[in-house]
Amino acid sequence: MTTVPVGYTYDTQLAASPVSEQILTELLTDVMWTEGDARALRRAGEILLPRTSEILDAWYDFIGSTPHLVTVFRRRDGEPDPEYLARVRGRFERWVVDLCTRDFDSQWLAYQEEIGLRHTPAKKNTTDRADSPASHVPMSHLIALIVPVTVTIREFLRRGASEADDVEAMYQAWFKAVTVSVTLWTRPYAPDLW
Amino acid sequence: MTTVPVGYTYDTQLAASPVSEQILTELLTDVMWTEGDARALRRAGEILLPRTSEILDAWYDFIGSTPHLVTVFRRRDGEPDPEYLARVRGRFERWVVDLCTRDFDSQWLAYQEEIGLRHTPAKKNTTDRADSPASHVPMSHLIALIVPVTVTIREFLRRGASEADDVEAMYQAWFKAVTVSVTLWTRPYAPDLW
């Protein structure tokens, strides 16, 4: 990762997340997060980091071949916007790295909130100056995509693992971390009941 | 399952879900649902059905030992309401059975919508006439609980599987079905952006 993706603002002055570190601790409890998960996720990061482009190929093949998913990337003429797709892809790659390597602290929370907002009418399209009639990513699809983003990773972990690695432990840590991440992204969709 | 749990209204005249079968098909696509998953989930149901009480023991042990989760069951005096807990447990057991055995049709959608509403201010507490100050189950915890409800099932499947069974296939089908179910429950939290 030598270049910073366009619109990637993790390491800047971000607005604090409305989600406190106390609430984050509760969410980590919900997913049964352990110190072992933290170690397994770090190791998963070492395996996945050189493969982020292939991982995004897999995810984008899936999104691109699924009309109701690609629709959020459509322009006013109905065609998917290649520049918008490419810019989101750069940040999505970086999210894989961040999830495995960053500490789950207030800065991480602030950037998850920013990602969430970028899926809602508050900020969708603005980061990439996309001229898309899709005002938001439907929350239902955001949540349901926990599954493909989780299950596609096992094969990357399996292929990259050495004898000493516990693929199932890394896979489970990934599943937990993805779920917490997506859960945080849903906050702006239902701020009063979240 | 010889008795119908209190408040269980699956097999009654339910209001139709605002979620169409077309949208359900999209959600099933999101989670990469296949005919193989459908078969694996039916077989999982055969294994899990006689174990629903043990499964609920595991889940309720987890909820009961986690203060921020048990809090939605508290009475006005601050104590968890044993009757409310017991009644929800009966329906939660039944949900395990329904998820594995029912067709994902309009009646299934209607009851998932009802379950969703019972987690929000629209209907929480009313079914069980609970006098709880908790007006809703926070959506964040509802989503995050996809993880424990998924990962705890693998051991039940493993123990109940015969030689011919593919535990991983059943586990993955369960994960997908749980995620679709929970996704449907979130609709009343954000009806305009769901």
Short mmCIF file of N, CA, C and O in Angstrom, two decimals, chain A residues 42-124:
data_model
loop_
_atom_site.label_atom_id
_atom_site.label_comp_id
_atom_site.label_asym_id
_atom_site.label_seq_id
_atom_site.Cartn_x
_atom_site.Cartn_y
_atom_site.Cartn_z
N ARG A 42 -4.63 -10.09 13.32
CA ARG A 42 -3.34 -9.52 12.91
C ARG A 42 -2.64 -10.47 11.94
O ARG A 42 -2.08 -10.05 10.93
N ARG A 43 -2.63 -11.74 12.26
CA ARG A 43 -1.99 -12.71 11.39
C ARG A 43 -2.75 -12.81 10.05
O ARG A 43 -2.12 -12.89 8.99
N ALA A 44 -4.08 -12.78 10.11
CA ALA A 44 -4.87 -12.77 8.88
C ALA A 44 -4.45 -11.59 8.00
O ALA A 44 -4.34 -11.71 6.78
N GLY A 45 -4.20 -10.45 8.63
CA GLY A 45 -3.79 -9.27 7.88
C GLY A 45 -2.50 -9.50 7.11
O GLY A 45 -2.36 -9.05 5.96
N GLU A 46 -1.56 -10.22 7.72
CA GLU A 46 -0.29 -10.50 7.02
C GLU A 46 -0.54 -11.33 5.77
O GLU A 46 0.12 -11.16 4.75
N ILE A 47 -1.50 -12.24 5.86
CA ILE A 47 -1.82 -13.10 4.71
C ILE A 47 -2.62 -12.33 3.66
O ILE A 47 -2.39 -12.46 2.45
N LEU A 48 -3.57 -11.52 4.11
CA LEU A 48 -4.50 -10.87 3.17
C LEU A 48 -3.90 -9.63 2.52
O LEU A 48 -4.25 -9.31 1.37
N LEU A 49 -3.02 -8.95 3.21
CA LEU A 49 -2.52 -7.66 2.70
C LEU A 49 -1.96 -7.77 1.27
O LEU A 49 -2.34 -6.97 0.41
N PRO A 50 -1.11 -8.76 0.98
CA PRO A 50 -0.61 -8.82 -0.41
C PRO A 50 -1.67 -9.29 -1.40
O PRO A 50 -1.41 -9.33 -2.61
N ARG A 51 -2.85 -9.66 -0.92
CA ARG A 51 -3.89 -10.23 -1.78
C ARG A 51 -5.10 -9.31 -1.93
O ARG A 51 -6.14 -9.73 -2.45
N THR A 52 -4.99 -8.09 -1.43
CA THR A 52 -6.18 -7.22 -1.42
C THR A 52 -6.74 -7.00 -2.83
O THR A 52 -7.96 -6.93 -2.99
N SER A 53 -5.87 -6.92 -3.82
CA SER A 53 -6.38 -6.69 -5.17
C SER A 53 -7.20 -7.89 -5.66
O SER A 53 -8.27 -7.74 -6.25
N GLU A 54 -6.69 -9.10 -5.39
CA GLU A 54 -7.45 -10.31 -5.76
C GLU A 54 -8.77 -10.41 -4.99
O GLU A 54 -9.79 -10.86 -5.54
N ILE A 55 -8.72 -10.03 -3.72
CA ILE A 55 -9.95 -10.07 -2.91
C ILE A 55 -10.99 -9.12 -3.50
O ILE A 55 -12.16 -9.47 -3.67
N LEU A 56 -10.53 -7.92 -3.85
CA LEU A 56 -11.47 -6.97 -4.45
C LEU A 56 -11.95 -7.44 -5.81
O LEU A 56 -13.10 -7.18 -6.19
N ASP A 57 -11.11 -8.14 -6.56
CA ASP A 57 -11.58 -8.74 -7.82
C ASP A 57 -12.79 -9.64 -7.54
O ASP A 57 -13.80 -9.58 -8.24
N ALA A 58 -12.65 -10.48 -6.52
CA ALA A 58 -13.73 -11.42 -6.20
C ALA A 58 -15.00 -10.66 -5.81
O ALA A 58 -16.10 -10.97 -6.29
N TRP A 59 -14.84 -9.66 -4.95
CA TRP A 59 -16.02 -8.91 -4.49
C TRP A 59 -16.64 -8.10 -5.63
O TRP A 59 -17.86 -8.03 -5.76
N TYR A 60 -15.80 -7.48 -6.43
CA TYR A 60 -16.33 -6.66 -7.52
C TYR A 60 -16.95 -7.53 -8.63
O TYR A 60 -17.90 -7.10 -9.28
N ASP A 61 -16.41 -8.71 -8.85
CA ASP A 61 -17.06 -9.63 -9.79
C ASP A 61 -18.49 -9.92 -9.31
O ASP A 61 -19.43 -9.94 -10.10
N PHE A 62 -18.61 -10.16 -8.01
CA PHE A 62 -19.93 -10.47 -7.44
C PHE A 62 -20.86 -9.26 -7.55
O PHE A 62 -22.00 -9.38 -8.03
N ILE A 63 -20.39 -8.10 -7.12
CA ILE A 63 -21.22 -6.90 -7.18
C ILE A 63 -21.57 -6.55 -8.63
O ILE A 63 -22.72 -6.27 -8.96
N GLY A 64 -20.56 -6.63 -9.50
CA GLY A 64 -20.76 -6.25 -10.90
C GLY A 64 -21.74 -7.15 -11.64
O GLY A 64 -22.41 -6.73 -12.58
N SER A 65 -21.84 -8.40 -11.18
CA SER A 65 -22.73 -9.35 -11.86
C SER A 65 -24.10 -9.41 -11.19
O SER A 65 -24.93 -10.24 -11.54
N THR A 66 -24.33 -8.54 -10.20
CA THR A 66 -25.59 -8.55 -9.47
C THR A 66 -26.26 -7.19 -9.66
O THR A 66 -25.90 -6.20 -9.02
N PRO A 67 -27.24 -7.12 -10.59
CA PRO A 67 -27.80 -5.82 -10.97
C PRO A 67 -28.25 -4.95 -9.80
O PRO A 67 -27.98 -3.75 -9.77
N HIS A 68 -28.92 -5.55 -8.81
CA HIS A 68 -29.44 -4.70 -7.73
C HIS A 68 -28.32 -4.17 -6.83
O HIS A 68 -28.55 -3.24 -6.06
N LEU A 69 -27.12 -4.76 -6.92
CA LEU A 69 -26.00 -4.22 -6.14
C LEU A 69 -25.25 -3.14 -6.91
O LEU A 69 -24.85 -2.12 -6.36
N VAL A 70 -25.06 -3.39 -8.20
CA VAL A 70 -24.31 -2.42 -9.00
C VAL A 70 -25.12 -1.14 -9.19
O VAL A 70 -24.56 -0.08 -9.50
N THR A 71 -26.40 -1.22 -8.92
CA THR A 71 -27.27 -0.07 -9.19
C THR A 71 -26.88 1.17 -8.39
O THR A 71 -27.10 2.30 -8.85
N VAL A 72 -26.28 1.00 -7.24
CA VAL A 72 -25.89 2.18 -6.45
C VAL A 72 -24.74 2.93 -7.10
O VAL A 72 -24.42 4.06 -6.71
N PHE A 73 -24.09 2.30 -8.08
CA PHE A 73 -22.98 2.94 -8.79
C PHE A 73 -23.44 3.53 -10.13
O PHE A 73 -22.62 4.00 -10.92
N ARG A 74 -24.74 3.48 -10.42
CA ARG A 74 -25.20 3.93 -11.74
C ARG A 74 -25.22 5.46 -11.83
O ARG A 74 -25.52 6.15 -10.87
N ARG A 75 -24.93 5.92 -13.06
CA ARG A 75 -25.06 7.34 -13.39
C ARG A 75 -26.52 7.64 -13.79
O ARG A 75 -27.34 6.72 -13.86
N ARG A 76 -26.78 8.87 -14.12
CA ARG A 76 -28.15 9.24 -14.53
C ARG A 76 -28.55 8.57 -15.84
O ARG A 76 -29.73 8.38 -16.11
N ASP A 77 -27.54 8.21 -16.66
CA ASP A 77 -27.88 7.52 -17.93
C ASP A 77 -28.09 6.02 -17.71
O ASP A 77 -28.32 5.29 -18.67
N GLY A 78 -28.00 5.55 -16.46
CA GLY A 78 -28.29 4.15 -16.18
C GLY A 78 -27.06 3.24 -16.22
O GLY A 78 -27.14 2.08 -15.81
N GLU A 79 -25.95 3.76 -16.71
CA GLU A 79 -24.74 2.94 -16.80
C GLU A 79 -23.93 3.04 -15.51
O GLU A 79 -23.87 4.12 -14.90
N PRO A 80 -23.29 1.95 -15.10
CA PRO A 80 -22.38 2.04 -13.95
C PRO A 80 -21.25 3.04 -14.24
O PRO A 80 -20.73 3.09 -15.36
N ASP A 81 -20.90 3.81 -13.25
CA ASP A 81 -19.88 4.86 -13.38
C ASP A 81 -18.51 4.24 -13.07
O ASP A 81 -18.20 3.95 -11.92
N PRO A 82 -17.66 4.05 -14.09
CA PRO A 82 -16.40 3.34 -13.85
C PRO A 82 -15.47 4.09 -12.88
O PRO A 82 -14.76 3.45 -12.10
N GLU A 83 -15.49 5.41 -12.93
CA GLU A 83 -14.59 6.15 -12.03
C GLU A 83 -15.06 6.01 -10.58
O GLU A 83 -14.25 5.83 -9.67
N TYR A 84 -16.36 6.10 -10.39
CA TYR A 84 -16.94 5.94 -9.04
C TYR A 84 -16.61 4.54 -8.50
O TYR A 84 -16.14 4.37 -7.36
N LEU A 85 -16.82 3.52 -9.35
CA LEU A 85 -16.49 2.15 -8.95
C LEU A 85 -15.02 2.03 -8.56
O LEU A 85 -14.68 1.41 -7.55
N ALA A 86 -14.14 2.63 -9.36
CA ALA A 86 -12.71 2.50 -9.12
C ALA A 86 -12.28 3.18 -7.83
O ALA A 86 -11.45 2.67 -7.08
N ARG A 87 -12.87 4.34 -7.57
CA ARG A 87 -12.48 5.07 -6.36
C ARG A 87 -12.97 4.35 -5.10
O ARG A 87 -12.23 4.27 -4.11
N VAL A 88 -14.18 3.85 -5.15
CA VAL A 88 -14.68 3.09 -3.99
C VAL A 88 -13.82 1.84 -3.78
O VAL A 88 -13.48 1.47 -2.66
N ARG A 89 -13.43 1.22 -4.89
CA ARG A 89 -12.62 0.03 -4.79
C ARG A 89 -11.30 0.28 -4.06
O ARG A 89 -10.86 -0.52 -3.24
N GLY A 90 -10.68 1.40 -4.37
CA GLY A 90 -9.41 1.73 -3.69
C GLY A 90 -9.59 1.81 -2.18
O GLY A 90 -8.77 1.31 -1.41
N ARG A 91 -10.68 2.42 -1.75
CA ARG A 91 -10.91 2.55 -0.30
C ARG A 91 -11.35 1.23 0.32
O ARG A 91 -11.06 0.95 1.48
N PHE A 92 -12.07 0.42 -0.46
CA PHE A 92 -12.54 -0.88 0.02
C PHE A 92 -11.31 -1.79 0.27
O PHE A 92 -11.24 -2.49 1.29
N GLU A 93 -10.35 -1.74 -0.66
CA GLU A 93 -9.09 -2.47 -0.45
C GLU A 93 -8.42 -2.04 0.84
O GLU A 93 -7.96 -2.86 1.63
N ARG A 94 -8.39 -0.74 1.02
CA ARG A 94 -7.73 -0.20 2.19
C ARG A 94 -8.47 -0.60 3.48
O ARG A 94 -7.85 -0.78 4.53
N TRP A 95 -9.78 -0.76 3.38
CA TRP A 95 -10.55 -1.17 4.54
C TRP A 95 -10.14 -2.58 5.01
O TRP A 95 -10.08 -2.85 6.21
N VAL A 96 -9.85 -3.46 4.06
CA VAL A 96 -9.38 -4.81 4.43
C VAL A 96 -8.12 -4.70 5.28
O VAL A 96 -7.99 -5.35 6.33
N VAL A 97 -7.19 -3.85 4.82
CA VAL A 97 -5.93 -3.67 5.54
C VAL A 97 -6.19 -3.06 6.91
O VAL A 97 -5.69 -3.54 7.94
N ASP A 98 -6.99 -1.99 6.93
CA ASP A 98 -7.26 -1.31 8.19
C ASP A 98 -7.92 -2.24 9.21
O ASP A 98 -7.59 -2.21 10.39
N LEU A 99 -8.86 -3.05 8.73
CA LEU A 99 -9.60 -3.91 9.66
C LEU A 99 -8.63 -4.87 10.37
O LEU A 99 -8.81 -5.18 11.55
N CYS A 100 -7.62 -5.32 9.65
CA CYS A 100 -6.68 -6.29 10.22
C CYS A 100 -5.53 -5.65 10.98
O CYS A 100 -4.88 -6.32 11.78
N THR A 101 -5.25 -4.39 10.70
CA THR A 101 -4.01 -3.82 11.25
C THR A 101 -4.22 -2.66 12.22
O THR A 101 -3.33 -2.37 13.02
N ARG A 102 -5.34 -1.98 12.15
CA ARG A 102 -5.54 -0.80 13.00
C ARG A 102 -6.04 -1.22 14.38
O ARG A 102 -6.73 -2.23 14.52
N ASP A 103 -5.76 -0.39 15.36
CA ASP A 103 -6.37 -0.59 16.67
C ASP A 103 -7.83 -0.13 16.62
O ASP A 103 -8.16 0.83 15.92
N PHE A 104 -8.68 -0.83 17.36
CA PHE A 104 -10.09 -0.44 17.45
C PHE A 104 -10.23 0.67 18.50
O PHE A 104 -10.68 0.44 19.62
N ASP A 105 -9.82 1.88 18.11
CA ASP A 105 -9.81 3.01 19.04
C ASP A 105 -10.74 4.11 18.53
O ASP A 105 -11.54 3.88 17.61
N SER A 106 -10.64 5.28 19.12
CA SER A 106 -11.58 6.35 18.76
C SER A 106 -11.38 6.81 17.31
O SER A 106 -12.35 7.19 16.65
N GLN A 107 -10.14 6.76 16.81
CA GLN A 107 -9.91 7.14 15.42
C GLN A 107 -10.54 6.11 14.48
O GLN A 107 -11.15 6.47 13.46
N TRP A 108 -10.42 4.85 14.83
CA TRP A 108 -11.07 3.79 14.04
C TRP A 108 -12.59 3.99 14.03
O TRP A 108 -13.23 3.93 12.98
N LEU A 109 -13.13 4.27 15.22
CA LEU A 109 -14.57 4.53 15.31
C LEU A 109 -14.98 5.72 14.45
O LEU A 109 -16.00 5.68 13.76
N ALA A 110 -14.17 6.77 14.48
CA ALA A 110 -14.50 7.97 13.71
C ALA A 110 -14.53 7.66 12.22
O ALA A 110 -15.40 8.15 11.49
N TYR A 111 -13.60 6.82 11.78
CA TYR A 111 -13.59 6.52 10.33
C TYR A 111 -14.72 5.55 9.96
O TYR A 111 -15.27 5.64 8.87
N GLN A 112 -15.09 4.65 10.85
CA GLN A 112 -16.24 3.77 10.56
C GLN A 112 -17.51 4.61 10.43
O GLN A 112 -18.37 4.35 9.58
N GLU A 113 -17.63 5.63 11.29
CA GLU A 113 -18.79 6.54 11.20
C GLU A 113 -18.78 7.26 9.85
O GLU A 113 -19.84 7.38 9.19
N GLU A 114 -17.60 7.71 9.43
CA GLU A 114 -17.48 8.38 8.13
C GLU A 114 -17.90 7.42 7.00
O GLU A 114 -18.64 7.80 6.09
N ILE A 115 -17.45 6.18 7.08
CA ILE A 115 -17.84 5.18 6.06
C ILE A 115 -19.35 4.99 6.07
O ILE A 115 -20.00 4.96 5.02
N GLY A 116 -19.92 4.88 7.27
CA GLY A 116 -21.38 4.73 7.36
C GLY A 116 -22.10 5.88 6.68
O GLY A 116 -23.00 5.67 5.86
N LEU A 117 -21.69 7.09 7.01
CA LEU A 117 -22.33 8.28 6.44
C LEU A 117 -22.24 8.27 4.91
O LEU A 117 -23.17 8.72 4.23
N ARG A 118 -21.13 7.78 4.39
CA ARG A 118 -20.94 7.77 2.94
C ARG A 118 -21.85 6.77 2.23
O ARG A 118 -21.88 6.70 1.00
N HIS A 119 -22.57 5.96 3.01
CA HIS A 119 -23.58 5.05 2.43
C HIS A 119 -24.99 5.63 2.50
O HIS A 119 -25.92 5.05 1.95
N THR A 120 -25.14 6.72 3.21
CA THR A 120 -26.47 7.31 3.44
C THR A 120 -26.63 8.61 2.65
O THR A 120 -25.65 9.13 2.10
N PRO A 121 -27.85 9.17 2.60
CA PRO A 121 -28.03 10.44 1.87
C PRO A 121 -27.14 11.56 2.39
O PRO A 121 -26.87 12.52 1.67
N ALA A 122 -26.67 11.47 3.64
CA ALA A 122 -25.83 12.54 4.19
C ALA A 122 -24.57 12.74 3.36
O ALA A 122 -24.12 13.87 3.16
N LYS A 123 -23.96 11.65 2.88
CA LYS A 123 -22.67 11.79 2.21
C LYS A 123 -22.47 10.91 0.98
O LYS A 123 -21.42 11.00 0.35
N LYS A 124 -23.43 10.06 0.62
CA LYS A 124 -23.18 9.25 -0.57
C LYS A 124 -23.02 10.16 -1.79
O LYS A 124 -23.69 11.17 -1.89
#
